[in-house]
Every structure is written in structure tokens, then in C-alpha cells.
Amino acid sequence: MKIQKAINQDIIKAIAILAVCAAVIAACGYVIRLTIIGFRATTLLVRIFAGILTLAIGILTIRTIINFTNFIDIWARIVGNLRNTQNSYERSLHKKYNALMAQYPYAIYKFESECWKLNPRPSTYEIIEMALKIDETEWAEREKVAKEILTSK
């Protein structure tokens, strides 16, 4: 529960930081528009200088906000948590598949090579899921057949 709460807090912080940065961009855009279009009585050079100065202030403000709030660390935690959540199922598949491979290496190798010849070729995770759906007794039989084929060559 604490992990989920931390993830939610990080997401809220990230959204708040992005909202503040968007507000800064909007304010700077309005000021630039106002200086370049609104103040036509001033010379073009002064308007361009004011626009560039406003742009620089906006960029420095956003950089300061991102550095001060450690936005990069927050974003990295969010992405890391999302990857860990996504990969937990894949990791459990790999553990089961590695155990199966340790027990029946020749049969797994033959099964994988047959899957690679299929059209369209299934992804690695689809191959792993198909292999895990096969019963242990059938794997034992496949291993026996694969070993016989290897010894006959």
C-alpha cells in the first residue's frame, strides 16, 4: 500500500510541476506576443530584444523549477515503477520458463526452433506462454524423443 501511495504522490507532483511549467510557457508566450505585436510604437530592435529577454527568462524559470523540485528524479521513479509493474509478469514467466529449460533443455530447444519457423513468427513472450501451457508429462516425452534423435545422429 505504501508503494502505491508513493507512486500516486509522485504522479501528482509530476503533474503539478508540468502544470506550473505550462503556465510559465503560457505567460512568456503572452508577454512575447504582447511585446512584438502590441507595442508597435517602439522600434523593431527593442521589441525583438524584449521578446528574446522574455524567452530567456522563461527558459531559465523552467530550468529552475525543474532543478529545484527534482523533477528528473520524480520522473525516473515513475518510469521505473511502471517498468517494474509491467515486467513483474514477464519475470515470473521467465522464472518458470528457466526452470522448465533446466529440466528439459533439448525439448525446449526443439520447441523454440519450431516456433521460429512459424509464419507469422510469435514473439518471445508468446513462445514462453505457449511452452508453459504444455503439460510436464508431454515435456518429458518430448525430451526423450529429442535425446533419441540427437543420439541417433
Coordinates of C-alpha atoms in Angstrom, one line a residue:
M1 CA 0.0 0.0 0.0
K2 CA 2.9 2.4 0.8
I3 CA 4.4 1.8 -2.7
Q4 CA 1.0 2.6 -4.4
K5 CA 0.7 5.8 -2.3
A6 CA 4.2 6.8 -3.2
I7 CA 3.5 6.2 -6.9
N8 CA 0.4 8.3 -6.6
Q9 CA 2.2 11.1 -4.8
D10 CA 4.9 11.1 -7.5
I11 CA 2.4 11.3 -10.3
I12 CA 0.6 14.2 -8.6
K13 CA 3.9 16.0 -8.1
A14 CA 4.9 15.5 -11.7
I15 CA 1.5 16.7 -13.0
A16 CA 1.8 19.8 -10.7
I17 CA 5.3 20.6 -11.9
L18 CA 4.3 20.2 -15.5
A19 CA 1.2 22.4 -14.9
V20 CA 3.4 25.1 -13.5
C21 CA 5.9 24.9 -16.4
A22 CA 2.9 25.1 -18.8
A23 CA 1.7 28.2 -17.0
V24 CA 5.2 29.7 -17.3
I25 CA 5.3 28.9 -21.0
A26 CA 1.8 30.4 -21.5
A27 CA 2.8 33.6 -19.6
C28 CA 6.0 34.0 -21.5
G29 CA 4.2 33.4 -24.8
Y30 CA 1.7 36.1 -23.9
V31 CA 4.4 38.6 -23.0
I32 CA 6.3 37.8 -26.2
R33 CA 3.2 38.3 -28.3
L34 CA 2.4 41.5 -26.5
T35 CA 5.9 42.9 -26.9
I36 CA 6.2 42.0 -30.6
I37 CA 2.7 42.7 -31.8
G38 CA 1.3 45.1 -29.1
F39 CA 4.0 47.7 -28.8
R40 CA 4.2 48.8 -32.4
A41 CA 5.2 52.3 -31.4
T42 CA 8.6 51.1 -30.3
T43 CA 11.4 50.2 -32.7
L44 CA 11.7 46.7 -34.0
L45 CA 15.0 46.2 -32.4
V46 CA 13.6 47.0 -28.9
R47 CA 10.7 44.6 -29.5
I48 CA 12.9 41.8 -30.6
F49 CA 15.3 42.4 -27.6
A50 CA 12.3 42.3 -25.2
G51 CA 11.0 39.1 -26.8
I52 CA 14.4 37.4 -26.6
L53 CA 14.8 38.5 -23.0
T54 CA 11.3 37.2 -22.1
L55 CA 12.2 33.9 -23.8
A56 CA 15.4 33.6 -21.9
I57 CA 13.7 34.4 -18.6
G58 CA 11.0 31.7 -19.3
I59 CA 13.6 29.1 -20.1
L60 CA 15.6 29.9 -17.0
T61 CA 12.5 29.9 -14.9
I62 CA 11.5 26.4 -16.2
R63 CA 15.0 25.1 -15.6
T64 CA 15.0 26.5 -12.1
I65 CA 11.6 24.9 -11.4
I66 CA 12.8 21.5 -12.7
N67 CA 16.1 21.6 -10.8
F68 CA 14.5 22.9 -7.5
T69 CA 11.7 20.3 -7.5
N70 CA 14.0 17.4 -8.6
F71 CA 11.6 16.7 -11.4
I72 CA 14.1 14.4 -13.2
D73 CA 14.2 12.1 -10.1
I74 CA 10.5 12.1 -9.8
W75 CA 10.1 11.2 -13.4
A76 CA 12.7 8.5 -13.2
R77 CA 10.9 6.9 -10.2
I78 CA 7.5 7.0 -12.0
V79 CA 9.0 5.3 -15.1
G80 CA 10.9 2.8 -13.0
N81 CA 7.8 1.9 -11.1
L82 CA 5.8 1.5 -14.3
R83 CA 8.5 -0.8 -15.8
N84 CA 8.7 -2.9 -12.6
T85 CA 4.9 -3.3 -12.6
Q86 CA 4.9 -4.2 -16.3
N87 CA 7.9 -6.6 -16.0
S88 CA 6.7 -8.5 -12.9
Y89 CA 4.5 -10.8 -15.0
E90 CA 7.3 -11.2 -17.5
R91 CA 9.8 -12.0 -14.8
S92 CA 7.5 -14.7 -13.3
L93 CA 7.2 -16.2 -16.8
H94 CA 10.9 -16.2 -17.2
K95 CA 11.5 -17.9 -13.9
K96 CA 9.1 -20.7 -14.7
Y97 CA 10.5 -21.0 -18.2
N98 CA 14.1 -21.1 -17.0
A99 CA 13.1 -23.9 -14.6
L100 CA 11.5 -25.8 -17.5
M101 CA 14.5 -25.2 -19.7
A102 CA 16.8 -26.6 -17.0
Q103 CA 14.7 -29.7 -16.7
Y104 CA 14.1 -30.3 -20.5
P105 CA 16.8 -28.4 -22.5
Y106 CA 16.6 -30.4 -25.7
A107 CA 12.9 -30.4 -25.9
I108 CA 12.7 -26.7 -25.3
Y109 CA 15.4 -26.0 -27.9
K110 CA 13.4 -28.1 -30.5
F111 CA 10.1 -26.4 -29.5
E112 CA 11.7 -22.9 -29.9
S113 CA 13.1 -23.8 -33.3
E114 CA 9.7 -25.0 -34.4
C115 CA 8.1 -21.8 -33.2
W116 CA 10.7 -19.6 -35.0
K117 CA 9.7 -21.3 -38.3
L118 CA 6.0 -20.3 -37.9
N119 CA 4.6 -17.6 -40.1
P120 CA 3.9 -15.1 -38.6
R121 CA 6.7 -15.6 -36.1
P122 CA 5.4 -15.3 -32.5
S123 CA 7.2 -13.0 -30.1
T124 CA 9.4 -14.4 -27.4
Y125 CA 6.8 -13.9 -24.7
E126 CA 4.2 -15.7 -26.8
I127 CA 6.6 -18.6 -27.2
I128 CA 7.2 -18.7 -23.5
E129 CA 3.5 -18.7 -22.7
M130 CA 2.9 -21.5 -25.2
A131 CA 5.7 -23.5 -23.7
L132 CA 4.3 -23.1 -20.2
K133 CA 0.8 -24.2 -21.3
I134 CA 2.2 -27.6 -22.3
D135 CA 2.0 -30.4 -19.6
E136 CA 5.1 -31.7 -17.8
T137 CA 4.4 -35.3 -19.0
E138 CA 4.4 -34.1 -22.6
W139 CA 7.7 -32.2 -22.0
A140 CA 9.2 -35.5 -20.6
E141 CA 8.1 -37.3 -23.7
R142 CA 9.4 -34.6 -26.0
E143 CA 12.8 -34.6 -24.1
K144 CA 13.0 -38.3 -24.6
V145 CA 12.3 -38.1 -28.3
A146 CA 14.8 -35.2 -28.7
K147 CA 17.5 -37.1 -26.9
E148 CA 16.9 -40.1 -29.1
I149 CA 17.2 -38.0 -32.3
L150 CA 20.5 -36.5 -31.0
T151 CA 22.0 -39.9 -30.2
S152 CA 21.0 -41.4 -33.5
K153 CA 22.9 -38.7 -35.5

